[in-house]
Short mmCIF file of C-alpha atoms and ligand atoms in Angstrom, two decimals:
data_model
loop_
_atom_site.label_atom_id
_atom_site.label_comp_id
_atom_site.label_asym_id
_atom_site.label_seq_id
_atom_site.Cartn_x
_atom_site.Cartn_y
_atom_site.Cartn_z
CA UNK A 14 19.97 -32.51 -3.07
CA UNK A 15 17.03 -32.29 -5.54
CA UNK A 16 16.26 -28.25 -6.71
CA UNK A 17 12.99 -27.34 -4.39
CA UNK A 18 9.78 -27.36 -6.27
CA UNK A 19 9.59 -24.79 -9.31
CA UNK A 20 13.07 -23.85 -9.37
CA UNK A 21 13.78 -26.42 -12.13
CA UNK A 22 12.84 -24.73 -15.48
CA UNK A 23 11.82 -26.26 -18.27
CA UNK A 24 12.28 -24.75 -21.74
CA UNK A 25 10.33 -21.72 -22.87
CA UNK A 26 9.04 -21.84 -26.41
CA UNK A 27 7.77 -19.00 -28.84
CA UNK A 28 4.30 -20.40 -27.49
CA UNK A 29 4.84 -19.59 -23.87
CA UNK A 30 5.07 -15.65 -25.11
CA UNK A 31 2.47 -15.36 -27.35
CA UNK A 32 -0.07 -17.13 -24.63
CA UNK A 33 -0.48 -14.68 -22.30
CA UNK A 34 -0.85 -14.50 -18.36
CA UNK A 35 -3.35 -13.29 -15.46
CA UNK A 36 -2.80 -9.67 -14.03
CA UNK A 37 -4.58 -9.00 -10.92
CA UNK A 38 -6.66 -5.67 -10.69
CA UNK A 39 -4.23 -3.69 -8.10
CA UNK A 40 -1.06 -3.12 -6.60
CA UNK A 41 0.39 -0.87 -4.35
CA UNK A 42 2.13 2.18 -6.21
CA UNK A 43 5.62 1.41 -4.84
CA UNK A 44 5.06 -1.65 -6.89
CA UNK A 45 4.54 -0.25 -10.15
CA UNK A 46 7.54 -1.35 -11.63
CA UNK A 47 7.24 -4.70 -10.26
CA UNK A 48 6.17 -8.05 -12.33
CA UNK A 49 2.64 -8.80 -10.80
CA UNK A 50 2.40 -12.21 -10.09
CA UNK A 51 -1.17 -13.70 -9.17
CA UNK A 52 -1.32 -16.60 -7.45
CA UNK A 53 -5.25 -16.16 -6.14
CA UNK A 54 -7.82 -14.12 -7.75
CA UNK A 55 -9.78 -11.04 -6.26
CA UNK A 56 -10.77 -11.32 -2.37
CA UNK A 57 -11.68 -14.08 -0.03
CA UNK A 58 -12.88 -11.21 2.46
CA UNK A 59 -14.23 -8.93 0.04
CA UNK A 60 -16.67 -7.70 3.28
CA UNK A 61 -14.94 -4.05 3.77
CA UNK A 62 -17.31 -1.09 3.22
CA UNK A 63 -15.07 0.71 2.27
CA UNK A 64 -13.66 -1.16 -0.28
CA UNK A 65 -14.94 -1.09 -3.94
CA UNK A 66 -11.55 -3.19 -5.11
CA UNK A 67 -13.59 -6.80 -5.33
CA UNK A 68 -17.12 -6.20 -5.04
CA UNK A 69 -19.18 -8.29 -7.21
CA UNK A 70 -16.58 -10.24 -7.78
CA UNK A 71 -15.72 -14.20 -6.39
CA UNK A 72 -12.12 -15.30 -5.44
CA UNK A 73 -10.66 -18.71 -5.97
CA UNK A 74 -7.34 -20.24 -5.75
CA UNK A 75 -5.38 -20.52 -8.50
CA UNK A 76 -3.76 -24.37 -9.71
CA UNK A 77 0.08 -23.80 -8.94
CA UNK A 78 0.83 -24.99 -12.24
CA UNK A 79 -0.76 -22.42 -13.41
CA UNK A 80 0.85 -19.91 -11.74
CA UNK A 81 4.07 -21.21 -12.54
CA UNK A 82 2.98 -21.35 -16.45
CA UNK A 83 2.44 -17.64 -15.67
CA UNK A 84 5.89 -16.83 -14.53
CA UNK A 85 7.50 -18.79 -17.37
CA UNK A 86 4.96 -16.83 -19.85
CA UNK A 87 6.56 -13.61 -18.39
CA UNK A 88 9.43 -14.95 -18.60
CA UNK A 89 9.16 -15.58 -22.51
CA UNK A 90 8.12 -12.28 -23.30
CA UNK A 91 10.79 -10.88 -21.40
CA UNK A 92 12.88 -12.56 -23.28
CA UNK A 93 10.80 -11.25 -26.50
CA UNK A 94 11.25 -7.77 -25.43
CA UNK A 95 15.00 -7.73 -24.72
CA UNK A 96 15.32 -8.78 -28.70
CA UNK A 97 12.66 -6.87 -30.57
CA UNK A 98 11.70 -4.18 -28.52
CA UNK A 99 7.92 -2.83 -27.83
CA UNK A 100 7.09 -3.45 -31.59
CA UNK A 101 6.46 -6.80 -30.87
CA UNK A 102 3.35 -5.92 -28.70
CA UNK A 103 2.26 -3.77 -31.74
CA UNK A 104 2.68 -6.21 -34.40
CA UNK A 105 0.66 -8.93 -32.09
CA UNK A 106 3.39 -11.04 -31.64
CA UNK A 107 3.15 -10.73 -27.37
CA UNK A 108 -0.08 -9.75 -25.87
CA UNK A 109 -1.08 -6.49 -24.31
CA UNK A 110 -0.54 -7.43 -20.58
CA UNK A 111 3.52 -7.31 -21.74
CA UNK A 112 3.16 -3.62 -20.69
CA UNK A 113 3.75 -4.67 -17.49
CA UNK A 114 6.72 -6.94 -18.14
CA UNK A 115 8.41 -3.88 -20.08
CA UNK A 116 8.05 -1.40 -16.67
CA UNK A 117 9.55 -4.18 -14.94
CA UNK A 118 12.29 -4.37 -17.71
CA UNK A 119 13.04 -0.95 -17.97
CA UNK A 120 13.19 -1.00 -14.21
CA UNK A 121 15.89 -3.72 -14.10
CA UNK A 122 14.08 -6.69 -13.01
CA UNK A 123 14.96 -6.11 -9.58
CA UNK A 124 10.85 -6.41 -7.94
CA UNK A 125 7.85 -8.98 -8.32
CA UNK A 126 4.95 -8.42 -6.36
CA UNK A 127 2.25 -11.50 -5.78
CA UNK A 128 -1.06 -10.69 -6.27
CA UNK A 129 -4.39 -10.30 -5.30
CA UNK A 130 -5.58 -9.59 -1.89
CA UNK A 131 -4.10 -12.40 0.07
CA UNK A 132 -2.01 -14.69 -1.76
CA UNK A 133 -0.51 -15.82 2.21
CA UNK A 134 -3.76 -18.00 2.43
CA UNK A 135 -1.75 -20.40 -0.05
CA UNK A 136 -0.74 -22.96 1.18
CA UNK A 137 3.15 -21.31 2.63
CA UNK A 138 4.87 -24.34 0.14
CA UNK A 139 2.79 -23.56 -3.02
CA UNK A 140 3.68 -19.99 -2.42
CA UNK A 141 7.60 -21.06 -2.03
CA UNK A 142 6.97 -22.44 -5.38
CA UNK A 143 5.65 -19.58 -6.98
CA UNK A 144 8.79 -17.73 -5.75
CA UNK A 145 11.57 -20.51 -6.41
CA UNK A 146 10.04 -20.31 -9.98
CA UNK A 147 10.08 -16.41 -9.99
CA UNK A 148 13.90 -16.35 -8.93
CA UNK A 149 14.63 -19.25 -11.38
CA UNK A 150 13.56 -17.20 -14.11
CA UNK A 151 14.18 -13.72 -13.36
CA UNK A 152 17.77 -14.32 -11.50
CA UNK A 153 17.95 -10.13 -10.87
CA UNK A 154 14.79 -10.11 -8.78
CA UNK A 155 16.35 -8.98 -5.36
CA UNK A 156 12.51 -8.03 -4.17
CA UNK A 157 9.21 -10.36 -3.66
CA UNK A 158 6.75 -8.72 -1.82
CA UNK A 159 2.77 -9.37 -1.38
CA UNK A 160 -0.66 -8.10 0.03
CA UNK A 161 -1.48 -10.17 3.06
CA UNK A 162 -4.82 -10.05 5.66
CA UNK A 163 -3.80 -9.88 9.28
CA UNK A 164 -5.95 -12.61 10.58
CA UNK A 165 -4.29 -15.16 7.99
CA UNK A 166 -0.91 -14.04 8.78
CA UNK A 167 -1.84 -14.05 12.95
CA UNK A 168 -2.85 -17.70 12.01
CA UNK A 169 0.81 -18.74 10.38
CA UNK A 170 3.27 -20.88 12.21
CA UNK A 171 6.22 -19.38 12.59
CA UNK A 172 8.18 -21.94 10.77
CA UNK A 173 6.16 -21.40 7.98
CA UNK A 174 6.25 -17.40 7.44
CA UNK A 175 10.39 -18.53 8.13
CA UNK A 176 9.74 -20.52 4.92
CA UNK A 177 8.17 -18.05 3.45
CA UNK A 178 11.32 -15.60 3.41
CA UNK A 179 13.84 -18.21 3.15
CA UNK A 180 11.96 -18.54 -0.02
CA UNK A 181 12.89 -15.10 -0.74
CA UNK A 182 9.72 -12.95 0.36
CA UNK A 183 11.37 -10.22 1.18
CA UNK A 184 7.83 -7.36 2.35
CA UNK A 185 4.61 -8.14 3.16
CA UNK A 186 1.91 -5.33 2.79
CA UNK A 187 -1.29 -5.64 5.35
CA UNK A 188 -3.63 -3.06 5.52
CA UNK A 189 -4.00 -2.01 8.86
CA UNK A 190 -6.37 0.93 8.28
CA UNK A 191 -7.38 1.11 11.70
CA UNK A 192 -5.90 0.00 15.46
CA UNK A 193 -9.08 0.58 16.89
CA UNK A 194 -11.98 -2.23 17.34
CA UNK A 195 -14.41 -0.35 17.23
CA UNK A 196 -13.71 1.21 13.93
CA UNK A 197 -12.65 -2.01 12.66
CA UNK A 198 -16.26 -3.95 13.68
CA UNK A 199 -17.71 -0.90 12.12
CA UNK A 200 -15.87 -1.05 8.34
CA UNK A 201 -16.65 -5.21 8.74
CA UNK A 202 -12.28 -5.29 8.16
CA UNK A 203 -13.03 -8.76 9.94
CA UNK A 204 -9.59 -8.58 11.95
CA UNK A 205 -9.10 -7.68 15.74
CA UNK A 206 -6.22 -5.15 16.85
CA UNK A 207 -4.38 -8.03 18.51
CA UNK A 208 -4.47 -10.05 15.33
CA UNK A 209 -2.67 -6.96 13.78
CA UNK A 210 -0.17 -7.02 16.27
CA UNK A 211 0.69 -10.56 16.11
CA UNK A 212 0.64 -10.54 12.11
CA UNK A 213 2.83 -7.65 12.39
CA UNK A 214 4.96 -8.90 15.19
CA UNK A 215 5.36 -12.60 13.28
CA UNK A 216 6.48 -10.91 10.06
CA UNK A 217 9.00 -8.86 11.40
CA UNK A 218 9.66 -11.96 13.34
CA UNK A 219 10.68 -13.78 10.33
CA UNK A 220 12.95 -10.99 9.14
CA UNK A 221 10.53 -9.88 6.36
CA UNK A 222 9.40 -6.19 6.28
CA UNK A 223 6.32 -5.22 6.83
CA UNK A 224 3.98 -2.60 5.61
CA UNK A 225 1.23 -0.77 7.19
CA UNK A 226 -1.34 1.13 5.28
CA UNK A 227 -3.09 3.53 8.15
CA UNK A 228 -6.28 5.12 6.99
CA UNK A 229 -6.68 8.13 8.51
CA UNK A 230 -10.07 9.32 8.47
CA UNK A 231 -11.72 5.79 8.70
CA UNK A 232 -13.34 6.04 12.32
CA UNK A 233 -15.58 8.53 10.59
CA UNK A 234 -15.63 12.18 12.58
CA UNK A 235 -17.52 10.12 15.82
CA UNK A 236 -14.70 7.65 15.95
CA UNK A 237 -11.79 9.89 15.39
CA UNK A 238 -10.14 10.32 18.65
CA UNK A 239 -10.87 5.92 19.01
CA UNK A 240 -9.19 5.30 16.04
CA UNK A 241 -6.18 7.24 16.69
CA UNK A 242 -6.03 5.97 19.82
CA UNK A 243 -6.21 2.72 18.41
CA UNK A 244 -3.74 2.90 15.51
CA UNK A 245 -0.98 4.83 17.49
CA UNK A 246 -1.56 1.92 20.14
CA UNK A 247 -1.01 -0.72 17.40
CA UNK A 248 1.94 0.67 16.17
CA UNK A 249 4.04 1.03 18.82
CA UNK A 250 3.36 -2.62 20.02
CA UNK A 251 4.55 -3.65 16.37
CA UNK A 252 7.21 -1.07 16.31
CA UNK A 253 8.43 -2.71 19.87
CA UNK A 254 8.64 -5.80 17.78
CA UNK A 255 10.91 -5.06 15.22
CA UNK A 256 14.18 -6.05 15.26
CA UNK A 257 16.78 -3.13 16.46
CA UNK A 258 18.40 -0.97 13.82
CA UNK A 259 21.55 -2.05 11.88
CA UNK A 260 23.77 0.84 13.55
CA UNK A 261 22.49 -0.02 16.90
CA UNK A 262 22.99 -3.75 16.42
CA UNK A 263 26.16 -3.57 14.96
CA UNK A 264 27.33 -1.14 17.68
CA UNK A 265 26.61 -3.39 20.34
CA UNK A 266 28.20 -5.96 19.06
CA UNK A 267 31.26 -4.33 18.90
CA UNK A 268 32.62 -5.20 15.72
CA UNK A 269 31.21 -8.61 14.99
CA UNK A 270 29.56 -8.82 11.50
CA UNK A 271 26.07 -7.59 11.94
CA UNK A 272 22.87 -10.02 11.15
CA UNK A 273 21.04 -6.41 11.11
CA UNK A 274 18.41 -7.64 8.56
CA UNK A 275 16.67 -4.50 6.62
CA UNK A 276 17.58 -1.39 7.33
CA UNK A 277 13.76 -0.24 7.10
CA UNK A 278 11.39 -3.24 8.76
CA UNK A 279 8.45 -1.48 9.70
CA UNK A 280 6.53 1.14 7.33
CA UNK A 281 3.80 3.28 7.85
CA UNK A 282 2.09 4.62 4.63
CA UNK A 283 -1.03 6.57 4.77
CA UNK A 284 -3.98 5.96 2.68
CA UNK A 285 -6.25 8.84 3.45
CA UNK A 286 -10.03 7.50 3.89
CA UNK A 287 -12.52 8.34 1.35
CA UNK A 288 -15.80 7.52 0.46
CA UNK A 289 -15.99 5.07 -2.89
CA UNK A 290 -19.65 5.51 -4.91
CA UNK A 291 -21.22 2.03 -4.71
CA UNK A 292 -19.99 1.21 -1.63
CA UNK A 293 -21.39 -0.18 1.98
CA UNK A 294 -19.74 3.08 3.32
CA UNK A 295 -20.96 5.28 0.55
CA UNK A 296 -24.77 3.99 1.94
CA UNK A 297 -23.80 5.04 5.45
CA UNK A 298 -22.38 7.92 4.46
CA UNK A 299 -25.75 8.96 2.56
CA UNK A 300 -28.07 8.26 5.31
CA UNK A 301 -25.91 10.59 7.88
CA UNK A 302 -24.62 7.42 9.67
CA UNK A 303 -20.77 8.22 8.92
CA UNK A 304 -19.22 11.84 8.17
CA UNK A 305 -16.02 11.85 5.99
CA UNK A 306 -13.80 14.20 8.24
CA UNK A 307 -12.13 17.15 6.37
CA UNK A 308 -8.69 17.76 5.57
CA UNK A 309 -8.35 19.87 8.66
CA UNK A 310 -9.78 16.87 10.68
CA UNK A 311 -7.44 13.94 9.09
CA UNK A 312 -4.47 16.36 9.44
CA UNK A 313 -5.51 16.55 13.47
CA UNK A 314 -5.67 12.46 13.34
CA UNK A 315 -2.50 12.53 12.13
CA UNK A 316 -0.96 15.03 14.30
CA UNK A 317 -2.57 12.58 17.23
CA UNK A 318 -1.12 9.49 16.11
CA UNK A 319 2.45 10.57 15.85
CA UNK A 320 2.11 12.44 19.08
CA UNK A 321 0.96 9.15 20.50
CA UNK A 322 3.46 6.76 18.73
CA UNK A 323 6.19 7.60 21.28
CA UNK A 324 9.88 6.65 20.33
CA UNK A 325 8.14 3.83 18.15
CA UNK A 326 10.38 3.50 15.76
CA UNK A 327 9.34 3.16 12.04
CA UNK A 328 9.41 4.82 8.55
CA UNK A 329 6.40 7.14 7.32
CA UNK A 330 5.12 7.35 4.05
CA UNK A 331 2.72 9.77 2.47
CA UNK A 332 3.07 8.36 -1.10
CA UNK A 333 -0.32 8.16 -2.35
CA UNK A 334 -2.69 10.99 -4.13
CA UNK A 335 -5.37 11.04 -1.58
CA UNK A 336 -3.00 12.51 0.94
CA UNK A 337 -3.29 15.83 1.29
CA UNK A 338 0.88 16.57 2.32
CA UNK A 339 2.87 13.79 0.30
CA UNK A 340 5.96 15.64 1.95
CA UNK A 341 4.45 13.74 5.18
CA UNK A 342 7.76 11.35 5.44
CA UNK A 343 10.55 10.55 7.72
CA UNK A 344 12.03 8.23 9.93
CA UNK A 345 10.42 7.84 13.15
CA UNK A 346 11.50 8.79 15.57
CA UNK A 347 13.94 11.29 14.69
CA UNK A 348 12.26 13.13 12.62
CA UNK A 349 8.84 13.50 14.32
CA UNK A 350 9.39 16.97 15.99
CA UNK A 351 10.01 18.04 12.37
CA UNK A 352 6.97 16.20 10.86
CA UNK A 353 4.90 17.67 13.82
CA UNK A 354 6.11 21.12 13.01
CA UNK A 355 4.84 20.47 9.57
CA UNK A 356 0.97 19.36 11.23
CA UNK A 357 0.97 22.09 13.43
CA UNK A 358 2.05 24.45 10.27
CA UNK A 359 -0.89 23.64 8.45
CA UNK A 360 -3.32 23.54 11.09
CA UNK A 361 -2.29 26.92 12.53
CA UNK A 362 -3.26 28.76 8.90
CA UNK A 363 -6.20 31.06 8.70
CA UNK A 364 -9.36 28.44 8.00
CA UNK A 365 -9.48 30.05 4.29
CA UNK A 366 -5.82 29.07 3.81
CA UNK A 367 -6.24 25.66 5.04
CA UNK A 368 -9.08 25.61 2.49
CA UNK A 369 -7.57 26.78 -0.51
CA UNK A 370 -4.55 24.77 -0.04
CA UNK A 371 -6.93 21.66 0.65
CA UNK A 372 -8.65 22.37 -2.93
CA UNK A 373 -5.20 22.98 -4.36
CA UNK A 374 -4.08 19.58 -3.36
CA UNK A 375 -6.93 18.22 -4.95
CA UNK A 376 -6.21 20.10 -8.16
CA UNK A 377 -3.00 18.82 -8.23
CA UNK A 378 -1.59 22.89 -7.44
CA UNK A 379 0.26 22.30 -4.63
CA UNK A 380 2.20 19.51 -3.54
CA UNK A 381 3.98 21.28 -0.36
CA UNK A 382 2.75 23.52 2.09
CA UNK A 383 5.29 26.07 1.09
CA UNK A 384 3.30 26.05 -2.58
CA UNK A 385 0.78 28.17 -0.75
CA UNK A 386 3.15 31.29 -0.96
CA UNK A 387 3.90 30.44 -4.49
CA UNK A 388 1.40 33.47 -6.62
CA UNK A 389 1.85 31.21 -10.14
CA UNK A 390 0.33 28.33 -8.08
CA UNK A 391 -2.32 30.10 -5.97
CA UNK A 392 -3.61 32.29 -9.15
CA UNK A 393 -3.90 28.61 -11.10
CA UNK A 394 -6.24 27.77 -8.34
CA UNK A 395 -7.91 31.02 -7.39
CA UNK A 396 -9.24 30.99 -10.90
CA UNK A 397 -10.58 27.22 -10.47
CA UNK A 398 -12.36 29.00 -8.04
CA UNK A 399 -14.40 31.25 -10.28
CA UNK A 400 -17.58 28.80 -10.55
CA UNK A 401 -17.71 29.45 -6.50
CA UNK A 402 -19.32 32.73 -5.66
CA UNK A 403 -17.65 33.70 -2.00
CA UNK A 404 -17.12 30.10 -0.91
CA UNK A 405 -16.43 29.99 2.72
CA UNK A 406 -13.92 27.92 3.99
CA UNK A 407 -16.55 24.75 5.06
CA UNK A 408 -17.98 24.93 1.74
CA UNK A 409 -14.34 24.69 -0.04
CA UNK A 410 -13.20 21.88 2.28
CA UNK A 411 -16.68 20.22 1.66
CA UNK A 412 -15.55 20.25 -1.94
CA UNK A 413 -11.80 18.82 -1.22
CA UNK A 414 -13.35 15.90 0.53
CA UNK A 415 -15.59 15.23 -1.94
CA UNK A 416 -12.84 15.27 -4.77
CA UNK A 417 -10.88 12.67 -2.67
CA UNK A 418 -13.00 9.86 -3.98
CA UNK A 419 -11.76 10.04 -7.13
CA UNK A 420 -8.24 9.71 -6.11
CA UNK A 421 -9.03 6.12 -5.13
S1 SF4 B 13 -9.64 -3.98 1.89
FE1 SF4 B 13 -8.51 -5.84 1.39
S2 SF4 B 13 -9.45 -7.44 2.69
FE2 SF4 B 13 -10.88 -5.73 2.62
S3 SF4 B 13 -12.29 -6.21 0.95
FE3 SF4 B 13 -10.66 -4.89 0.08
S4 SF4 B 13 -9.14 -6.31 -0.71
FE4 SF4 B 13 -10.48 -7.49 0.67
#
């Protein structure tokens, strides 16, 4: 049987390292120590106001062969790296975009993420490509992961998101920011909540994870209570699809070697909203037609969504800076009384605690509620606090919001 299409290699040259290779413009931060692979460029959507990622920008499809010139350059320089070290960047030997190649390096080659913002619309057996050539290559890659939009994976045969991770796609990330129609129409995210449910439900289906980034936030303060609504409501039918947990699976089948797939399908991460200058939102925003809520506000969205998640069962992730409590994480359910107790901590502080710890989140002070009794931490941002003459609490969480934007 013939190898399937880029998994046969051909020989890499001093050429294929010095020629260099596209790097998209994000990825999420788990992936920071992953080699970015781009197999499309920028957005095909590129419509969400609150989005500042693509605008101005056109997408387009990149030529496979290409992409697969891309991985081999990578490859190369690898290669490069592993004999001569980071002085071959400085003495112009490899070009600057190596940087990325070293993280992955130093991280042991174990993750590749495919880049930009929906590299599923390939066609599923160009993408297959991209990844036979990845593993070819880079034989210690154990991870593949991508960005995906909901309404192209809702729109994938089965068979072909199975080919997908037979492939070796192990996560897909989709950014769910909202379950709530409403909220969606209103940010133009051009996807329905069912669509996220089936995307969800057809990539857990295939035995790939799945990742979820919730913005809390988004519904603006007149949408709030939809879009939790919404978003817990979109979970749990997503949740419900995932397949059972390895323990559970392997209990009831009493002993027989367990097909248990990963042990974490189904994450949540939060991406607290905020509004980007130059934006569609930033417009509404300055003509009174949305209102950021405050930290106090996205901390009650968040409270309602994992009051309203039930015994859905995924994994919750607070790993990004515009989150006000990055110690926000656990395994749902069994640790959501504990999570709540952490909400309803925060929320029941005096409203010039819940400021000050707000603006010392944003300061980069505190990083856990318990900071707040910490006198090193709260003097550091007491005295940020000198060029406010008797803020009140409104005015200080006016300012926290407004220093979220440039966490984005
Ligand atoms: S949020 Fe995603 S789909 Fe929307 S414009 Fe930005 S990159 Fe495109």
């Amino acid at each position: 049987m013939s190898a399937p299409r880029g998994a046969e290699v051909p020989e890499l040259t001093a050429a294929d390292a010095a020629r260099g290779f596209e790097l998209g413009p994000i990825r999420p931060p788990s992936e920071a120590q992953s080699l970015l692979v781009r197999v499309i460029r920028n957005c095909t959507w590129n419509r969400c106001t609150f989005c500042p990622v693509y605008k101005g920008t056109k997408a387009s499809q990149r030529d496979v062969e290409d992409v697969l010139a891309d991985v081999d350059a990578m490859a190369a320089v690898a290669s490069v790296l592993h004999e001569k070290g980071w002085g071959a960047v400085r003495a112009g030997e490899l070009p600057q975009e190596s940087y990325q190649v070293e993280l992955f390096r130093r991280a042991g080659e174990r993750s590749v993420f495919l880049q930009d913002a929906d590299p599923c619309a390939v066609k599923p057996e160009k993408l297959a490509a991209v990844i036979a050539r990845v593993k070819a290559r880079f034989s210690s890659v154990e991870r593949v992961t991508t960005y995906g939009r909901a309404r192209t994976l809702a729109r994938r045969a089965p068979e072909q998101l199975a080919l997908l991770h037979e492939a070796g796609l192990t996560r897909v990330h989709l950014g769910l920011e909202s379950g709530c129609d409403e909220v969606l129409q209103a940010v133009d995210k051009g996807v329905t909540s069912e669509e996220l449910i089936a995307a969800g439900a057809k990539v857990l289906g295939a035995g790939m994870e799945l990742c979820f980034y919730l913005m809390p936030g988004l519904g603006g303060r007149s949408a709030a209570d939809a879009h939790v609504a919404g978003s817990a409501r979109v979970i749990r039918a997503v949740a419900a699809a995932a397949p059972p947990a390895p323990a559970t699976r392997a209990a009831s089948q009493a002993g027989a070697a367990p097909d248990a797939g990963p042990a974490h399908p189904f994450v949540v991460r939060l991406r607290t909203a905020a509004v980007s200058p130059g934006t569609p939102l930033a417009d509404r925003a300055a003509s009174g037609d949305f209102v950021l809520p405050d930290d106090v506000e996205v901390v009650r969205e968040i409270r309602g969504v994992l009051d309203q998640v039930g015994d859905a069962r995924f994994e919750l992730r607070s790993d990004h800076s515009l989150n006000l409590l990055p110690e926000l994480e656990g395994s749902l359910p069994a640790d959501r009384e504990r999570l709540l107790t952490l909400l309803d901590a925060y929320l029941a502080l005096p409203p010039d605690e819940q400021a000050l710890f707000a603006l010392g989140a944003r300061l980069g002070a505190f990083r856990r509620l318990a900071d707040l009794d910490d006198p090193q931490r709260r003097a550091a941002v007491e005295a940020q606090l000198g060029g406010y003459r008797q803020p009140s609490p409104d005015e200080l969480l006016a300012a926290a919001r407004d220093l979220r934007a440039r966490f984005i």
